[in-house]
mmCIF file with all atom_site columns, C-alpha atoms in Angstrom:
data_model
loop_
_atom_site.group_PDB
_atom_site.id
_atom_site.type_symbol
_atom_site.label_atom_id
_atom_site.label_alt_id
_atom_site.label_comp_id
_atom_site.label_asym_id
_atom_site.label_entity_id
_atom_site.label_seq_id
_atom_site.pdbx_PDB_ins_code
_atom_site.Cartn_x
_atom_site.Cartn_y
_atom_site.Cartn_z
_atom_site.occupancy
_atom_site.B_iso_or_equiv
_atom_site.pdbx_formal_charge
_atom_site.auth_seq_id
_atom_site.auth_comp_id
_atom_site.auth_asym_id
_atom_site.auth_atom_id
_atom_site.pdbx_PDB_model_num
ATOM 1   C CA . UNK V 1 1   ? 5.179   10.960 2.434   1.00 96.00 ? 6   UNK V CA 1
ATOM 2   C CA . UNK V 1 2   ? 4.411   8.603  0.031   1.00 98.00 ? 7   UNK V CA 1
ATOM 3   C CA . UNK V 1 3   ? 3.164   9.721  -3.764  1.00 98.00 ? 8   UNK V CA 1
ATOM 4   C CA . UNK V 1 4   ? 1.534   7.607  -6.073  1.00 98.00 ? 9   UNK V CA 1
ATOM 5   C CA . UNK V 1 5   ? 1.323   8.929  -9.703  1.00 98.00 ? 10  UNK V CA 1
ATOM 6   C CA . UNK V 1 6   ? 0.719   7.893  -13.083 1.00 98.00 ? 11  UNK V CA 1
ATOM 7   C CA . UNK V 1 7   ? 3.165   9.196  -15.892 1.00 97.00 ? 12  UNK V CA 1
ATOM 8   C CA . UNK V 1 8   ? 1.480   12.573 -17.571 1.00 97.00 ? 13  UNK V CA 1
ATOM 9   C CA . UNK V 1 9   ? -1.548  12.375 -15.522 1.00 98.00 ? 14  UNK V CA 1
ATOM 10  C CA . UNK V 1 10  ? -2.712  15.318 -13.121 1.00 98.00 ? 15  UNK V CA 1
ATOM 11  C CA . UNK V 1 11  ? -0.187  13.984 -10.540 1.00 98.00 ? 16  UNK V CA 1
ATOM 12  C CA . UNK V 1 12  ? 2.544   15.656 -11.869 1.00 98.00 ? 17  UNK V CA 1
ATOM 13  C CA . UNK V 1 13  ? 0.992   18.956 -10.499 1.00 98.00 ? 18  UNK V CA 1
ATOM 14  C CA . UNK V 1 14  ? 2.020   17.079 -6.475  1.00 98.00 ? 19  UNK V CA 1
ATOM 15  C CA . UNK V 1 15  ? 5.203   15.802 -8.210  1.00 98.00 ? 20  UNK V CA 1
ATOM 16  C CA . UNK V 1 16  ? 6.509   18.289 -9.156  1.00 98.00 ? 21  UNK V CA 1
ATOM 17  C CA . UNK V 1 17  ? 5.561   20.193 -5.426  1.00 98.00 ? 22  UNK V CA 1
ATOM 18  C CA . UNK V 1 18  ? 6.812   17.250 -3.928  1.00 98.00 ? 23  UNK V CA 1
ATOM 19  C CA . UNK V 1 19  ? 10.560  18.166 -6.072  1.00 97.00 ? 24  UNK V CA 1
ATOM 20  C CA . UNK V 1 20  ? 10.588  21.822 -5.884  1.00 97.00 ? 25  UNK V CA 1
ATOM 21  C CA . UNK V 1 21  ? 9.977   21.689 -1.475  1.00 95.00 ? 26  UNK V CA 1
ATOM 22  C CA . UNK V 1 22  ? 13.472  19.317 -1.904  1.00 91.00 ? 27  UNK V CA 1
ATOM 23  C CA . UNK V 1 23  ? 12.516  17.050 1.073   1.00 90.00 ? 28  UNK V CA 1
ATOM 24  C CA . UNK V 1 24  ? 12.612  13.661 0.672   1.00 94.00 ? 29  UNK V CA 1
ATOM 25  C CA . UNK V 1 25  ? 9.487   11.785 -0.353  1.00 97.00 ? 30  UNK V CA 1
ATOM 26  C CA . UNK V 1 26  ? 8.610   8.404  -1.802  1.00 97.00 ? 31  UNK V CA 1
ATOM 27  C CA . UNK V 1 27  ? 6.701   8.087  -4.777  1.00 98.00 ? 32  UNK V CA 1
ATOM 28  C CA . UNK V 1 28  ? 5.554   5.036  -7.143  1.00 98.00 ? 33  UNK V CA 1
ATOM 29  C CA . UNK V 1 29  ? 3.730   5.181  -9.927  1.00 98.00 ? 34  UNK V CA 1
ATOM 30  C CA . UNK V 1 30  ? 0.592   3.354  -11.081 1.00 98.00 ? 35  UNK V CA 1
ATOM 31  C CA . UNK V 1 31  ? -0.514  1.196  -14.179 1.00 97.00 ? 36  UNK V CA 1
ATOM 32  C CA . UNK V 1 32  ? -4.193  2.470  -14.356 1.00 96.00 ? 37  UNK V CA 1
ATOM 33  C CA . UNK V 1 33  ? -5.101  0.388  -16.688 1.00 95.00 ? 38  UNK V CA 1
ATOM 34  C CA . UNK V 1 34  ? -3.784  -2.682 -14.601 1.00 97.00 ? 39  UNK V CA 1
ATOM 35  C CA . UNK V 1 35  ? -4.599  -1.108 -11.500 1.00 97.00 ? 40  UNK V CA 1
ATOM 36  C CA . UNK V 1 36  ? -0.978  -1.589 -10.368 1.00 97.00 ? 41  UNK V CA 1
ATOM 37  C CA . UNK V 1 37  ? 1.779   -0.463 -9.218  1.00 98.00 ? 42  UNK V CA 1
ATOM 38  C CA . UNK V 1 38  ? 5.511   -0.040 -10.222 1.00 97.00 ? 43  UNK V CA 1
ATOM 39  C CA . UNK V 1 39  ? 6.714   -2.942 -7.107  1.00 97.00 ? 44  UNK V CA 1
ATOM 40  C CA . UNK V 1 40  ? 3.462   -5.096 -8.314  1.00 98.00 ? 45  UNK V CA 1
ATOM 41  C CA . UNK V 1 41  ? 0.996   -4.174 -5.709  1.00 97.00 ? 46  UNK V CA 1
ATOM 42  C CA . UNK V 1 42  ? -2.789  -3.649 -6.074  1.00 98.00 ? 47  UNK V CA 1
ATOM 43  C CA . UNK V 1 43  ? -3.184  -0.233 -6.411  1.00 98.00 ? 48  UNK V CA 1
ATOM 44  C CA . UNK V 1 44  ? -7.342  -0.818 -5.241  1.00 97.00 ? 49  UNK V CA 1
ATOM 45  C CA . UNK V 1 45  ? -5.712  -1.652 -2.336  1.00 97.00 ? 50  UNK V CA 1
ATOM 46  C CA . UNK V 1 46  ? -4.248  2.127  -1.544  1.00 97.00 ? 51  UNK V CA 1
ATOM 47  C CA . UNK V 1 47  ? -7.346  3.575  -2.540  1.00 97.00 ? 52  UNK V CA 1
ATOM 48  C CA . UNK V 1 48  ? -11.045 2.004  -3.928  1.00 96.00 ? 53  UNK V CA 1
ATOM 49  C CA . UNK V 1 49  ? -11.203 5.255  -5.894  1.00 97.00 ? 54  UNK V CA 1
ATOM 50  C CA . UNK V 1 50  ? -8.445  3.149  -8.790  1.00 95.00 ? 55  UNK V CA 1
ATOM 51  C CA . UNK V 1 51  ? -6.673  6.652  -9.648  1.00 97.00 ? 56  UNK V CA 1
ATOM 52  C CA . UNK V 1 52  ? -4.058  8.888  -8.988  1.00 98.00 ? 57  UNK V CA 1
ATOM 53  C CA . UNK V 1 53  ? -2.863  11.046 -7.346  1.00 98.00 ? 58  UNK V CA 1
ATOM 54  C CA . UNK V 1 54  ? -2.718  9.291  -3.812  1.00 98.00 ? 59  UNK V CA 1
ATOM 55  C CA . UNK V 1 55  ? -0.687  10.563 -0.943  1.00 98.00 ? 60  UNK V CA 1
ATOM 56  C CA . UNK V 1 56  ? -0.012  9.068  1.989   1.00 98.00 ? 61  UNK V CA 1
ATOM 57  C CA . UNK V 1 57  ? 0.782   11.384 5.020   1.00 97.00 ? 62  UNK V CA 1
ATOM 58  C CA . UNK V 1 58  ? 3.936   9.952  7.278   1.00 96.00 ? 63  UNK V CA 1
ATOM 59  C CA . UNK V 1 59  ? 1.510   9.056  10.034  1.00 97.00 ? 64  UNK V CA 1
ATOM 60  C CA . UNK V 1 60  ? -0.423  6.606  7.191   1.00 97.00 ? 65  UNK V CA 1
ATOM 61  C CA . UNK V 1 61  ? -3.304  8.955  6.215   1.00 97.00 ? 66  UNK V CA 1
ATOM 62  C CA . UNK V 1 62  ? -4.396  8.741  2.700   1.00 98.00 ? 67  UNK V CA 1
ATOM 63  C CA . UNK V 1 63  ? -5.180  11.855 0.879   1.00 98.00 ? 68  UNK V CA 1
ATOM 64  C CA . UNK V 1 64  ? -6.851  11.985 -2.593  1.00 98.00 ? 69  UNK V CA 1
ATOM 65  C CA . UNK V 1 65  ? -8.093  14.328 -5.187  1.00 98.00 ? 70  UNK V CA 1
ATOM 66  C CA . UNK V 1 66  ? -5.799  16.444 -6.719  1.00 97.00 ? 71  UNK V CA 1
ATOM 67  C CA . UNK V 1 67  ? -7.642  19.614 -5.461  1.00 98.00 ? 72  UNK V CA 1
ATOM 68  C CA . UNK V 1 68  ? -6.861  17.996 -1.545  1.00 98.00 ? 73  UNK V CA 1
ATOM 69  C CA . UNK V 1 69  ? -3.523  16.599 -2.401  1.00 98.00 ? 74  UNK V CA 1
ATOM 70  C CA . UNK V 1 70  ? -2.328  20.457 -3.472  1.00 98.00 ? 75  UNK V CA 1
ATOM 71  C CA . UNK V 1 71  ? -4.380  22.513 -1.342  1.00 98.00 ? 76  UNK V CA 1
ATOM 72  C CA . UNK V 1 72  ? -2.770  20.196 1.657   1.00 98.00 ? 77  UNK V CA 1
ATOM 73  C CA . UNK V 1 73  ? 0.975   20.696 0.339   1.00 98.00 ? 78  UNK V CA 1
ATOM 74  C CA . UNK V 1 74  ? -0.043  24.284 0.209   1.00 97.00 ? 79  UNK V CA 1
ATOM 75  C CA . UNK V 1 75  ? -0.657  24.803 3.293   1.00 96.00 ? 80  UNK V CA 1
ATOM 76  C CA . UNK V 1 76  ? 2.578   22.753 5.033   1.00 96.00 ? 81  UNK V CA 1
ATOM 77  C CA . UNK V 1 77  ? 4.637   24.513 2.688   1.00 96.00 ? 82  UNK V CA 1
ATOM 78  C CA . UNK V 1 78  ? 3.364   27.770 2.282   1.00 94.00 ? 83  UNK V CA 1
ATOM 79  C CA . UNK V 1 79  ? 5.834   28.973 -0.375  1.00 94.00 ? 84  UNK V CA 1
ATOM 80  C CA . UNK V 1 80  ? 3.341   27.566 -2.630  1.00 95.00 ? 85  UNK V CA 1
ATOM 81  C CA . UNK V 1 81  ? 0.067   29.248 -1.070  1.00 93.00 ? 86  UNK V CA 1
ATOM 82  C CA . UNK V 1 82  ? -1.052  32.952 -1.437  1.00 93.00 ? 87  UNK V CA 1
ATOM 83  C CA . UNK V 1 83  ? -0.634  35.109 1.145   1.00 92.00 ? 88  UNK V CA 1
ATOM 84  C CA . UNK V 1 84  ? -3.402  37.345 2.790   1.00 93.00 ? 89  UNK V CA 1
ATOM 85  C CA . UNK V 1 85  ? -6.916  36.917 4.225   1.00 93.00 ? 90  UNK V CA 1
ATOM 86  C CA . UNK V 1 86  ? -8.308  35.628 0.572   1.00 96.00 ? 91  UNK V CA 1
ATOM 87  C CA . UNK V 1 87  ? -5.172  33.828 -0.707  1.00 95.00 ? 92  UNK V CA 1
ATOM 88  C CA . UNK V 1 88  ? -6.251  30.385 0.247   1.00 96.00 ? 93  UNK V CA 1
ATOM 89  C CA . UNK V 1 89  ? -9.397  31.484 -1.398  1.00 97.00 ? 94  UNK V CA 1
ATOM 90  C CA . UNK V 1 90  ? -8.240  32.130 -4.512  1.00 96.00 ? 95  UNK V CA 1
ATOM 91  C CA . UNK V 1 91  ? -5.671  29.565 -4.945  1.00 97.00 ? 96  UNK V CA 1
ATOM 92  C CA . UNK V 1 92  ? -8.613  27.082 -4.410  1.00 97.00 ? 97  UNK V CA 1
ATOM 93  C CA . UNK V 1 93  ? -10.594 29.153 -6.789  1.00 97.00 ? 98  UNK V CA 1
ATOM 94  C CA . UNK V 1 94  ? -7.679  28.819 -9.251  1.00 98.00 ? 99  UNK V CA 1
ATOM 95  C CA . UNK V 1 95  ? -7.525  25.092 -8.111  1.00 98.00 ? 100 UNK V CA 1
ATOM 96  C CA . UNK V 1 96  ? -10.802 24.191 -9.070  1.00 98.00 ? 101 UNK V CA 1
ATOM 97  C CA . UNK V 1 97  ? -11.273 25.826 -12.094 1.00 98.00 ? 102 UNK V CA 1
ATOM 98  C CA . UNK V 1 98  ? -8.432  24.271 -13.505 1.00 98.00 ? 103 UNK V CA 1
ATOM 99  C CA . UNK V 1 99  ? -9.717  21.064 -12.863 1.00 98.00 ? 104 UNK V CA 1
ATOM 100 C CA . UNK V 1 100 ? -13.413 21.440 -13.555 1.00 97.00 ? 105 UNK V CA 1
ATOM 101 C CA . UNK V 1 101 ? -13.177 23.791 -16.136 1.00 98.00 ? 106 UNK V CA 1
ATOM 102 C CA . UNK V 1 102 ? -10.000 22.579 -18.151 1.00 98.00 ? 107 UNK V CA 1
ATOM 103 C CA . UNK V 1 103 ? -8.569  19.073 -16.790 1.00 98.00 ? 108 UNK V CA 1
ATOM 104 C CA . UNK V 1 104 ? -12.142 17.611 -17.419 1.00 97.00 ? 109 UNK V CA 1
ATOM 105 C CA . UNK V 1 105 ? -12.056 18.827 -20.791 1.00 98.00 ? 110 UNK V CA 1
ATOM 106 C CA . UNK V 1 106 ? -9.426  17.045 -22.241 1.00 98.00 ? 111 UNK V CA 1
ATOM 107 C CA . UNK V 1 107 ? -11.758 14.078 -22.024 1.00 97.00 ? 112 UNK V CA 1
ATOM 108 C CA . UNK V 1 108 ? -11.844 13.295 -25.901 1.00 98.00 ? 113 UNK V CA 1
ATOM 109 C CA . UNK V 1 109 ? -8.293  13.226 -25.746 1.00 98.00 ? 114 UNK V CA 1
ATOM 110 C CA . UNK V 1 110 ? -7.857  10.104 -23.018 1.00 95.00 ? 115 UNK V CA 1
ATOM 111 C CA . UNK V 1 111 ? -10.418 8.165  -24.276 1.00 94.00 ? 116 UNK V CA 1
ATOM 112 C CA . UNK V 1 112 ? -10.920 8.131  -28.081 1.00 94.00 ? 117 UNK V CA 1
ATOM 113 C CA . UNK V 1 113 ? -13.142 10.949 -28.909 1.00 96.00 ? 118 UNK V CA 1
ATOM 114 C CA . UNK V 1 114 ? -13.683 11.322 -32.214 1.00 97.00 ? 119 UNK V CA 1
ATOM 115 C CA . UNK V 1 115 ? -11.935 13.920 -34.320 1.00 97.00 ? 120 UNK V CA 1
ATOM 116 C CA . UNK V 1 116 ? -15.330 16.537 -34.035 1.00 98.00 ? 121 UNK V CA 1
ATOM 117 C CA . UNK V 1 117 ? -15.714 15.966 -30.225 1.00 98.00 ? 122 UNK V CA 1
ATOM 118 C CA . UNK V 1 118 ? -11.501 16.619 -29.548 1.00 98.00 ? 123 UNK V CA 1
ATOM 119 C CA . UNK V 1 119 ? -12.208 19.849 -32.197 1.00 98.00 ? 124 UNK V CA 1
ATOM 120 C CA . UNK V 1 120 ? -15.088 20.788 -30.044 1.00 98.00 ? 125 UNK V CA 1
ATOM 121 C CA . UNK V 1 121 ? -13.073 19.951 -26.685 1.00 98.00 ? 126 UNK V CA 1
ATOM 122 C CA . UNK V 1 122 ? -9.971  21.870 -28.039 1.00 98.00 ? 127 UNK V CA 1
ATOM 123 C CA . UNK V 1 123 ? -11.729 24.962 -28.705 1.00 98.00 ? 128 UNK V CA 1
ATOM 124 C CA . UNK V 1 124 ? -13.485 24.764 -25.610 1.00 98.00 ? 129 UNK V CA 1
ATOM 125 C CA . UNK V 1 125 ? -9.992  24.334 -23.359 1.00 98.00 ? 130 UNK V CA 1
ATOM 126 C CA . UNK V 1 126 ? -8.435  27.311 -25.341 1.00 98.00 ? 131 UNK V CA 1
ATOM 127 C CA . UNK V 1 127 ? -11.282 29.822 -24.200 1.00 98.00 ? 132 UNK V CA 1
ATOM 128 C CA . UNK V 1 128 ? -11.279 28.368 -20.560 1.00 98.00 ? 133 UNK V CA 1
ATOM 129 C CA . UNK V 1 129 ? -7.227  29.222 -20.668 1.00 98.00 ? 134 UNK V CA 1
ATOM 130 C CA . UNK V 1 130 ? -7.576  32.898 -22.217 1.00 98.00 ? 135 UNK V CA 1
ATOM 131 C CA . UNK V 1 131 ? -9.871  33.316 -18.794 1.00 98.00 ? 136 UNK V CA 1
ATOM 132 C CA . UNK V 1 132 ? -6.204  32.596 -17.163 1.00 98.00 ? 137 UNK V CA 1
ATOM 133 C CA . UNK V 1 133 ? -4.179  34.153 -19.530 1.00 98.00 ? 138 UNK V CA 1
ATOM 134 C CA . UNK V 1 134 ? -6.203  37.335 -19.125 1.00 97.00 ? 139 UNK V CA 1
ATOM 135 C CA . UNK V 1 135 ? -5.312  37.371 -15.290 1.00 95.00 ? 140 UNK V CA 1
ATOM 136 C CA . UNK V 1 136 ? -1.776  36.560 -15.056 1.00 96.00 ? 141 UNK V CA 1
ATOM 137 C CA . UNK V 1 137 ? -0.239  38.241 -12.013 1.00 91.00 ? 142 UNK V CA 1
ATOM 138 C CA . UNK V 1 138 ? 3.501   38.483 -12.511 1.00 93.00 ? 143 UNK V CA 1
ATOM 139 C CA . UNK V 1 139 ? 5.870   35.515 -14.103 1.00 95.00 ? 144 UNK V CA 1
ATOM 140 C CA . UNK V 1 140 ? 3.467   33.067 -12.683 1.00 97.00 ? 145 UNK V CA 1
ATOM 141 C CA . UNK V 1 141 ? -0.247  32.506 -12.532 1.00 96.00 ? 146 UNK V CA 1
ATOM 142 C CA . UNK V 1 142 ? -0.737  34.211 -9.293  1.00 95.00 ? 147 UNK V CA 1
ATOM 143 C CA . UNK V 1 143 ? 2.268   36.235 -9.017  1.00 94.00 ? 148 UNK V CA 1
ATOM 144 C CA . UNK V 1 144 ? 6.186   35.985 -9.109  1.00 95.00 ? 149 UNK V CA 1
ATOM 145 C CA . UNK V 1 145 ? 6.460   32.951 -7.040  1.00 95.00 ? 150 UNK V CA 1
ATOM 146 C CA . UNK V 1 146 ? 4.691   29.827 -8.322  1.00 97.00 ? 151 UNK V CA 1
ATOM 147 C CA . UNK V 1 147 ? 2.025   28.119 -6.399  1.00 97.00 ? 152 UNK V CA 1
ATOM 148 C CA . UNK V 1 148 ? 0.862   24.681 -6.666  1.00 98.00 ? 153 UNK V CA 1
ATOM 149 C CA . UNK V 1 149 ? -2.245  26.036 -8.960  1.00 98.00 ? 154 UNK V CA 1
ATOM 150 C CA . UNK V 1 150 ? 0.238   26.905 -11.848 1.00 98.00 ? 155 UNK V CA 1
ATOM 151 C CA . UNK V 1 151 ? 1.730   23.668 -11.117 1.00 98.00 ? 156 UNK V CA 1
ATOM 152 C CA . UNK V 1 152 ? -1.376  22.058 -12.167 1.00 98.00 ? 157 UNK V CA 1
ATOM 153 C CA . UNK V 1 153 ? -2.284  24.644 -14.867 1.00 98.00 ? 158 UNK V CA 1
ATOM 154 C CA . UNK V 1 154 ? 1.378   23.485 -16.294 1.00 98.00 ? 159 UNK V CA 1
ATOM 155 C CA . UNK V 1 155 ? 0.287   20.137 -16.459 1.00 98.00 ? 160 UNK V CA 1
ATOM 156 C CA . UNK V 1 156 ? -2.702  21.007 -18.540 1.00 98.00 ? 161 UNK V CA 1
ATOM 157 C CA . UNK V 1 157 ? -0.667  23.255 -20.971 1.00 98.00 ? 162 UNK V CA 1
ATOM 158 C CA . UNK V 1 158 ? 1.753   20.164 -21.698 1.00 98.00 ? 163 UNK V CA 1
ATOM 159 C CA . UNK V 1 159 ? -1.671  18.272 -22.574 1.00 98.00 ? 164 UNK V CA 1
ATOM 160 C CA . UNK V 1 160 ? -1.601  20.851 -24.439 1.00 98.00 ? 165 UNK V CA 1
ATOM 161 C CA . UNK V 1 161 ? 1.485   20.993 -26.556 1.00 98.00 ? 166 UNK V CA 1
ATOM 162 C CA . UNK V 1 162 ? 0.615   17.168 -26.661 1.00 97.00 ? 167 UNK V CA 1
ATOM 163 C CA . UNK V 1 163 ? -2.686  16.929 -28.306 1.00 98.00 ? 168 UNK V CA 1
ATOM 164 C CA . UNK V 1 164 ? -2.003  20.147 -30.423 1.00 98.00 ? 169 UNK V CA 1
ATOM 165 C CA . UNK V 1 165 ? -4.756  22.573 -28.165 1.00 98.00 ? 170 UNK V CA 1
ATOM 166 C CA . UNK V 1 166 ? -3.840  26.195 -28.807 1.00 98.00 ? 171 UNK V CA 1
ATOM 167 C CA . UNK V 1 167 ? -2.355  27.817 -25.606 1.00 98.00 ? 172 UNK V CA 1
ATOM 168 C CA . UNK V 1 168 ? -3.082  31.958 -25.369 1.00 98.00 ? 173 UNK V CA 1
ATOM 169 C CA . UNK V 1 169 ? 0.106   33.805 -25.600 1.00 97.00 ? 174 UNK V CA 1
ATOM 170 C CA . UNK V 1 170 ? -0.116  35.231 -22.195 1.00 97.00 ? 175 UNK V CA 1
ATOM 171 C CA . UNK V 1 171 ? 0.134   31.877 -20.936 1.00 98.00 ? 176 UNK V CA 1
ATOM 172 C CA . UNK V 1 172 ? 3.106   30.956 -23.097 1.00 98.00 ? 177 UNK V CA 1
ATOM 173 C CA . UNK V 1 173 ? 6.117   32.485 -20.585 1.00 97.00 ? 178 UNK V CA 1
ATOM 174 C CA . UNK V 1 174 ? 4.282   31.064 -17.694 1.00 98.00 ? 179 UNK V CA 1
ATOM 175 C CA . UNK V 1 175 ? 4.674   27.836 -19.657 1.00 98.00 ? 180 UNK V CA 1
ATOM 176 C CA . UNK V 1 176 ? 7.993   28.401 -20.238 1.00 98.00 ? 181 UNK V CA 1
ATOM 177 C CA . UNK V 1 177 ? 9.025   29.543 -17.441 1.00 98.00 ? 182 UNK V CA 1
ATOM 178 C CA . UNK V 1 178 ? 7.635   26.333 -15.240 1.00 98.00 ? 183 UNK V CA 1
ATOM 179 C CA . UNK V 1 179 ? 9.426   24.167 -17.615 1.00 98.00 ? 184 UNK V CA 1
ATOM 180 C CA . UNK V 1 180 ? 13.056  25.312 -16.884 1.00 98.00 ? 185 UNK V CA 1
ATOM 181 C CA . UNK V 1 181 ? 12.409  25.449 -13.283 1.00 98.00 ? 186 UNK V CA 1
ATOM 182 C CA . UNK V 1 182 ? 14.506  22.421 -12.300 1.00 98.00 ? 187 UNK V CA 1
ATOM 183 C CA . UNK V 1 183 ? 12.497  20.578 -10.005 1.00 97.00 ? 188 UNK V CA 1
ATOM 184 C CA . UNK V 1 184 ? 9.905   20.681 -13.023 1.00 98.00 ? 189 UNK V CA 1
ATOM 185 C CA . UNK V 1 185 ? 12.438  19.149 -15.203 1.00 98.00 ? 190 UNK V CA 1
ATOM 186 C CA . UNK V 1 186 ? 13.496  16.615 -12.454 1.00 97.00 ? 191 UNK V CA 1
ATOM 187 C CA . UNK V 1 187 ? 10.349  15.514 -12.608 1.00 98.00 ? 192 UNK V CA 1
ATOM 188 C CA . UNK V 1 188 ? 9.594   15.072 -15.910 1.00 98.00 ? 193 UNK V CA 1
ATOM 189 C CA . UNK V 1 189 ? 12.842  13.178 -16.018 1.00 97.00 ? 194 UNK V CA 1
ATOM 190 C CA . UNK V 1 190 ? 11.743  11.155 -13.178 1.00 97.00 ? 195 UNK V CA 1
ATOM 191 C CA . UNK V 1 191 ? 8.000   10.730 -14.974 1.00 97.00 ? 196 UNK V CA 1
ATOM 192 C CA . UNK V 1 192 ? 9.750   9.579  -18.567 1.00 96.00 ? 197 UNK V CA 1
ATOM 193 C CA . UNK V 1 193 ? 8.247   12.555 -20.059 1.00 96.00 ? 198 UNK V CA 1
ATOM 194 C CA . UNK V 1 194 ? 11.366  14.227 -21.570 1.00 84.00 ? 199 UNK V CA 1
#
């Protein structure tokens, strides 16, 4: 498999998957501004969508949207999926409320909101996280194994820490404990984010 990612962006969530299953994998990441990647190729030309994350299967199939891209290493690796008749239900219940509910918000943040609308966007992120924090299920989001959603809620709480967004304290340890895992700090390392 093949991962293209942009530094910070909600690719890390597959990233850092991608380093905690231990396989090998490829990965490259992407100018989005340029529209291109790390060995100088058109990233338009991967996908006409112009953003990360893209993954391309080993048989050449191009997967998209970070909701797919997880939900897909989810289920080949199911130490990240939950387990029981619902559990793919409610990891992509988890899934998509992160993204709808808090990735979109930090909109004002990316793209020069002014200081009311990040106030207004901060405040707003902070109550959509005490919805999480108010449901932990163990050391992790779900439970006592991670699974790719609190990969992807991780990568909204280091938005977090970055643009100064209060994170609940229930959601604190979780934080915590993603960031020591190794294969979280192997990819940061990899990403230039530590």
């Amino acid at each position: 498999m093949k991962l293209y990612y942009s530094p910070g962006a909600c690719s890390l969530a597959a990233h850092i998957a991608l380093h905690e299953v231990g396989t090998p994998f490829d990965s490259e990441s992407v100018d989005l501004t340029t529209k291109t990647t790390s060995s100088g190729a058109d990233f338009d030309a991967v996908t006409i969508k112009g953003y990360v994350p893209a993954l391309v299967l080993d048989d050449g199939e191009l997967v998209t949207e970070n909701i797919a891209i997880l939900d897909y290493l989810a289920g080949i690796y199911p130490q990240f999926a939950l387990e029981g008749p619902i559990g793919r239900t409610r990891l992509l219940e988890a899934l998509a409320y992160i993204s709808t509910e808090i990735h979109k918000s930090y909109k004002p943040f990316w793209h020069d909101g002014s200081d009311s609308q990040k106030a207004i966007a901060s405040a707003y992120i902070t109550k959509r996280l005490q919805y999480l924090a108010d449901r932990v299920k163990g050391a992790y989001l779900l439970g006592d194994q991670p699974s790719v959603a609190d990969f992807y809620l991780f990568v909204t709480l280091l938005w977090a820490t970055r643009f100064g967004v209060t994170i609940p304290s229930a959601l604190v340890p979780v934080y915590d404990t993603l960031r020591a895992r190794p294969a979280v700090q192997a990819t940061l390392a990899a990403e230039g984010l530590q």
